[in-house]
């Protein structure tokens, strides 16, 4: 368990993106292996932690979830402070949520450390028949902006652990 364990590193990772793209459910899936259909809009800044062991080092991932502040510029600088990783999440069935990624990225880069590791996430890949964002569009954006990219489903637990482990491993690699 987490008790009496020496923590070698704490990595703060922030989730950003439009409301209803699935940020809270991605975090619930990763941190507790849970999912809820009637997910409430998050109130108040919150984070959850998950402790992992790699290379005999204990890493505590502290993942921050926005507090229903998902309008552009409403997320405060305290949210970004100290973050070493960020997940930019869109809903692949909502084109607008992808089109807003450039704004979120600009805001993130305006606040965060220049070495922050960023991953673009196209969530809700279980809803394939409703897809509004081709994989290639997202890949192209990610490549241009130097982001990692993955498509996930918090509902079906597809690629969620892989996405978080990938960003945490990359953070660990560059520190
Ligand atoms: P947030 O506002 O970005 O935190 O979004 P939530 O995590 O609250 O999710 C918004 C809605 O989308 C909720 O009804 C979730 O149940 C649903 N949702 C989240 N992730 C997925 C997913 O991977 N697939 C599907 N089909 N629905 C999802
Ligand atoms: Mg939320």
PDB file of N, CA and C in Angstrom, residues 30-77:
ATOM      1  N   UNK A  30      -8.028   5.770 -14.147  1.00  0.00           N
ATOM      2  CA  UNK A  30      -6.613   5.536 -13.859  1.00  0.00           C
ATOM      3  C   UNK A  30      -6.363   5.353 -12.352  1.00  0.00           C
ATOM      4  N   UNK A  31      -6.934   6.260 -11.554  1.00  0.00           N
ATOM      5  CA  UNK A  31      -6.588   6.266 -10.130  1.00  0.00           C
ATOM      6  C   UNK A  31      -7.322   5.172  -9.355  1.00  0.00           C
ATOM      7  N   UNK A  32      -8.573   4.867  -9.752  1.00  0.00           N
ATOM      8  CA  UNK A  32      -9.377   3.934  -8.940  1.00  0.00           C
ATOM      9  C   UNK A  32     -10.007   2.818  -9.754  1.00  0.00           C
ATOM     10  N   UNK A  33      -9.721   2.781 -11.056  1.00  0.00           N
ATOM     11  CA  UNK A  33     -10.373   1.833 -11.968  1.00  0.00           C
ATOM     12  C   UNK A  33     -11.897   1.904 -11.865  1.00  0.00           C
ATOM     13  N   UNK A  34     -12.408   3.127 -11.870  1.00  0.00           N
ATOM     14  CA  UNK A  34     -13.854   3.347 -11.798  1.00  0.00           C
ATOM     15  C   UNK A  34     -14.307   4.169 -12.996  1.00  0.00           C
ATOM     16  N   UNK A  35     -15.595   4.114 -13.264  1.00  0.00           N
ATOM     17  CA  UNK A  35     -16.199   4.956 -14.305  1.00  0.00           C
ATOM     18  C   UNK A  35     -17.622   5.223 -13.864  1.00  0.00           C
ATOM     19  N   UNK A  36     -18.110   6.469 -14.051  1.00  0.00           N
ATOM     20  CA  UNK A  36     -19.525   6.694 -13.784  1.00  0.00           C
ATOM     21  C   UNK A  36     -20.165   7.453 -14.926  1.00  0.00           C
ATOM     22  N   UNK A  37     -21.347   7.005 -15.299  1.00  0.00           N
ATOM     23  CA  UNK A  37     -22.058   7.575 -16.443  1.00  0.00           C
ATOM     24  C   UNK A  37     -22.573   8.970 -16.118  1.00  0.00           C
ATOM     25  N   UNK A  38     -23.086   9.143 -14.896  1.00  0.00           N
ATOM     26  CA  UNK A  38     -23.662  10.445 -14.524  1.00  0.00           C
ATOM     27  C   UNK A  38     -22.634  11.266 -13.757  1.00  0.00           C
ATOM     28  N   UNK A  39     -21.459  11.387 -14.374  1.00  0.00           N
ATOM     29  CA  UNK A  39     -20.360  12.136 -13.786  1.00  0.00           C
ATOM     30  C   UNK A  39     -20.783  13.584 -13.512  1.00  0.00           C
ATOM     31  N   UNK A  40     -20.600  14.024 -12.283  1.00  0.00           N
ATOM     32  CA  UNK A  40     -20.960  15.407 -11.919  1.00  0.00           C
ATOM     33  C   UNK A  40     -19.854  16.358 -12.387  1.00  0.00           C
ATOM     34  N   UNK A  41     -20.244  17.545 -12.764  1.00  0.00           N
ATOM     35  CA  UNK A  41     -19.229  18.561 -13.059  1.00  0.00           C
ATOM     36  C   UNK A  41     -18.418  18.765 -11.776  1.00  0.00           C
ATOM     37  N   UNK A  42     -17.124  18.746 -11.924  1.00  0.00           N
ATOM     38  CA  UNK A  42     -16.249  18.815 -10.755  1.00  0.00           C
ATOM     39  C   UNK A  42     -16.376  20.174 -10.082  1.00  0.00           C
ATOM     40  N   UNK A  43     -16.473  20.195  -8.778  1.00  0.00           N
ATOM     41  CA  UNK A  43     -16.515  21.449  -8.030  1.00  0.00           C
ATOM     42  C   UNK A  43     -15.231  21.584  -7.227  1.00  0.00           C
ATOM     43  N   UNK A  44     -14.540  22.705  -7.384  1.00  0.00           N
ATOM     44  CA  UNK A  44     -13.320  22.936  -6.611  1.00  0.00           C
ATOM     45  C   UNK A  44     -12.148  22.180  -7.207  1.00  0.00           C
ATOM     46  N   UNK A  45     -10.970  22.759  -7.115  1.00  0.00           N
ATOM     47  CA  UNK A  45      -9.790  22.088  -7.665  1.00  0.00           C
ATOM     48  C   UNK A  45      -9.525  20.816  -6.879  1.00  0.00           C
ATOM     49  N   UNK A  46      -9.274  19.744  -7.592  1.00  0.00           N
ATOM     50  CA  UNK A  46      -9.054  18.457  -6.949  1.00  0.00           C
ATOM     51  C   UNK A  46      -7.927  17.727  -7.640  1.00  0.00           C
ATOM     52  N   UNK A  47      -7.249  16.896  -6.878  1.00  0.00           N
ATOM     53  CA  UNK A  47      -6.314  15.984  -7.517  1.00  0.00           C
ATOM     54  C   UNK A  47      -6.435  14.619  -6.881  1.00  0.00           C
ATOM     55  N   UNK A  48      -5.953  13.636  -7.585  1.00  0.00           N
ATOM     56  CA  UNK A  48      -5.886  12.288  -7.040  1.00  0.00           C
ATOM     57  C   UNK A  48      -4.471  11.786  -7.248  1.00  0.00           C
ATOM     58  N   UNK A  49      -4.074  10.878  -6.395  1.00  0.00           N
ATOM     59  CA  UNK A  49      -2.711  10.374  -6.507  1.00  0.00           C
ATOM     60  C   UNK A  49      -2.714   8.877  -6.775  1.00  0.00           C
ATOM     61  N   UNK A  50      -1.662   8.459  -7.427  1.00  0.00           N
ATOM     62  CA  UNK A  50      -1.436   7.033  -7.626  1.00  0.00           C
ATOM     63  C   UNK A  50       0.064   6.809  -7.529  1.00  0.00           C
ATOM     64  N   UNK A  51       0.441   5.842  -6.728  1.00  0.00           N
ATOM     65  CA  UNK A  51       1.857   5.588  -6.494  1.00  0.00           C
ATOM     66  C   UNK A  51       2.317   4.393  -7.318  1.00  0.00           C
ATOM     67  N   UNK A  52       3.415   4.591  -8.010  1.00  0.00           N
ATOM     68  CA  UNK A  52       3.944   3.570  -8.913  1.00  0.00           C
ATOM     69  C   UNK A  52       5.404   3.328  -8.574  1.00  0.00           C
ATOM     70  N   UNK A  53       5.870   2.145  -8.856  1.00  0.00           N
ATOM     71  CA  UNK A  53       7.281   1.846  -8.639  1.00  0.00           C
ATOM     72  C   UNK A  53       7.923   1.536  -9.986  1.00  0.00           C
ATOM     73  N   UNK A  54       8.999   2.227 -10.275  1.00  0.00           N
ATOM     74  CA  UNK A  54       9.740   1.963 -11.504  1.00  0.00           C
ATOM     75  C   UNK A  54      11.227   2.091 -11.213  1.00  0.00           C
ATOM     76  N   UNK A  55      12.052   1.200 -11.735  1.00  0.00           N
ATOM     77  CA  UNK A  55      13.507   1.273 -11.492  1.00  0.00           C
ATOM     78  C   UNK A  55      13.829   1.316 -10.008  1.00  0.00           C
ATOM     79  N   UNK A  56      13.051   0.648  -9.173  1.00  0.00           N
ATOM     80  CA  UNK A  56      13.238   0.730  -7.718  1.00  0.00           C
ATOM     81  C   UNK A  56      13.006   2.119  -7.135  1.00  0.00           C
ATOM     82  N   UNK A  57      12.389   3.000  -7.931  1.00  0.00           N
ATOM     83  CA  UNK A  57      12.046   4.324  -7.414  1.00  0.00           C
ATOM     84  C   UNK A  57      10.530   4.381  -7.241  1.00  0.00           C
ATOM     85  N   UNK A  58      10.101   5.059  -6.178  1.00  0.00           N
ATOM     86  CA  UNK A  58       8.679   5.214  -5.954  1.00  0.00           C
ATOM     87  C   UNK A  58       8.246   6.594  -6.429  1.00  0.00           C
ATOM     88  N   UNK A  59       7.335   6.581  -7.375  1.00  0.00           N
ATOM     89  CA  UNK A  59       6.863   7.818  -7.989  1.00  0.00           C
ATOM     90  C   UNK A  59       5.405   8.016  -7.595  1.00  0.00           C
ATOM     91  N   UNK A  60       5.118   9.159  -7.015  1.00  0.00           N
ATOM     92  CA  UNK A  60       3.727   9.478  -6.729  1.00  0.00           C
ATOM     93  C   UNK A  60       3.225  10.419  -7.815  1.00  0.00           C
ATOM     94  N   UNK A  61       2.266   9.930  -8.594  1.00  0.00           N
ATOM     95  CA  UNK A  61       1.634  10.771  -9.618  1.00  0.00           C
ATOM     96  C   UNK A  61       0.500  11.525  -8.951  1.00  0.00           C
ATOM     97  N   UNK A  62       0.555  12.831  -9.072  1.00  0.00           N
ATOM     98  CA  UNK A  62      -0.486  13.683  -8.490  1.00  0.00           C
ATOM     99  C   UNK A  62      -1.212  14.323  -9.674  1.00  0.00           C
ATOM    100  N   UNK A  63      -2.387  13.803  -9.976  1.00  0.00           N
ATOM    101  CA  UNK A  63      -3.083  14.209 -11.197  1.00  0.00           C
ATOM    102  C   UNK A  63      -4.203  15.189 -10.846  1.00  0.00           C
ATOM    103  N   UNK A  64      -4.107  16.373 -11.433  1.00  0.00           N
ATOM    104  CA  UNK A  64      -5.059  17.450 -11.116  1.00  0.00           C
ATOM    105  C   UNK A  64      -6.166  17.498 -12.162  1.00  0.00           C
ATOM    106  N   UNK A  65      -7.377  17.719 -11.653  1.00  0.00           N
ATOM    107  CA  UNK A  65      -8.570  17.754 -12.497  1.00  0.00           C
ATOM    108  C   UNK A  65      -9.198  19.143 -12.384  1.00  0.00           C
ATOM    109  N   UNK A  66      -9.575  19.727 -13.492  1.00  0.00           N
ATOM    110  CA  UNK A  66     -10.158  21.079 -13.447  1.00  0.00           C
ATOM    111  C   UNK A  66     -11.488  21.083 -12.726  1.00  0.00           C
ATOM    112  N   UNK A  67     -11.799  22.239 -12.217  1.00  0.00           N
ATOM    113  CA  UNK A  67     -12.914  22.381 -11.299  1.00  0.00           C
ATOM    114  C   UNK A  67     -14.110  23.023 -11.970  1.00  0.00           C
ATOM    115  N   UNK A  68     -14.528  22.480 -13.091  1.00  0.00           N
ATOM    116  CA  UNK A  68     -15.615  23.133 -13.806  1.00  0.00           C
ATOM    117  C   UNK A  68     -15.213  24.538 -14.244  1.00  0.00           C
ATOM    118  N   UNK A  69     -13.896  24.743 -14.430  1.00  0.00           N
ATOM    119  CA  UNK A  69     -13.393  26.073 -14.842  1.00  0.00           C
ATOM    120  C   UNK A  69     -12.946  25.990 -16.279  1.00  0.00           C
ATOM    121  N   UNK A  70     -13.627  25.169 -17.081  1.00  0.00           N
ATOM    122  CA  UNK A  70     -13.043  24.810 -18.361  1.00  0.00           C
ATOM    123  C   UNK A  70     -13.208  25.861 -19.449  1.00  0.00           C
ATOM    124  N   UNK A  71     -13.628  27.046 -19.076  1.00  0.00           N
ATOM    125  CA  UNK A  71     -13.616  28.101 -20.082  1.00  0.00           C
ATOM    126  C   UNK A  71     -12.189  28.591 -20.262  1.00  0.00           C
ATOM    127  N   UNK A  72     -11.888  29.000 -21.472  1.00  0.00           N
ATOM    128  CA  UNK A  72     -10.561  29.519 -21.774  1.00  0.00           C
ATOM    129  C   UNK A  72     -10.224  30.642 -20.805  1.00  0.00           C
ATOM    130  N   UNK A  73      -9.054  30.553 -20.232  1.00  0.00           N
ATOM    131  CA  UNK A  73      -8.526  31.542 -19.286  1.00  0.00           C
ATOM    132  C   UNK A  73      -9.147  31.514 -17.907  1.00  0.00           C
ATOM    133  N   UNK A  74     -10.069  30.589 -17.632  1.00  0.00           N
ATOM    134  CA  UNK A  74     -10.668  30.532 -16.297  1.00  0.00           C
ATOM    135  C   UNK A  74      -9.832  29.670 -15.353  1.00  0.00           C
ATOM    136  N   UNK A  75      -9.016  28.802 -15.924  1.00  0.00           N
ATOM    137  CA  UNK A  75      -8.148  27.973 -15.092  1.00  0.00           C
ATOM    138  C   UNK A  75      -7.042  28.876 -14.544  1.00  0.00           C
ATOM    139  N   UNK A  76      -6.845  28.826 -13.247  1.00  0.00           N
ATOM    140  CA  UNK A  76      -5.908  29.762 -12.624  1.00  0.00           C
ATOM    141  C   UNK A  76      -4.469  29.288 -12.761  1.00  0.00           C
ATOM    142  N   UNK A  77      -3.546  30.213 -12.590  1.00  0.00           N
ATOM    143  CA  UNK A  77      -2.137  29.838 -12.732  1.00  0.00           C
ATOM    144  C   UNK A  77      -1.714  28.867 -11.636  1.00  0.00           C
TER     145      UNK A  77
END
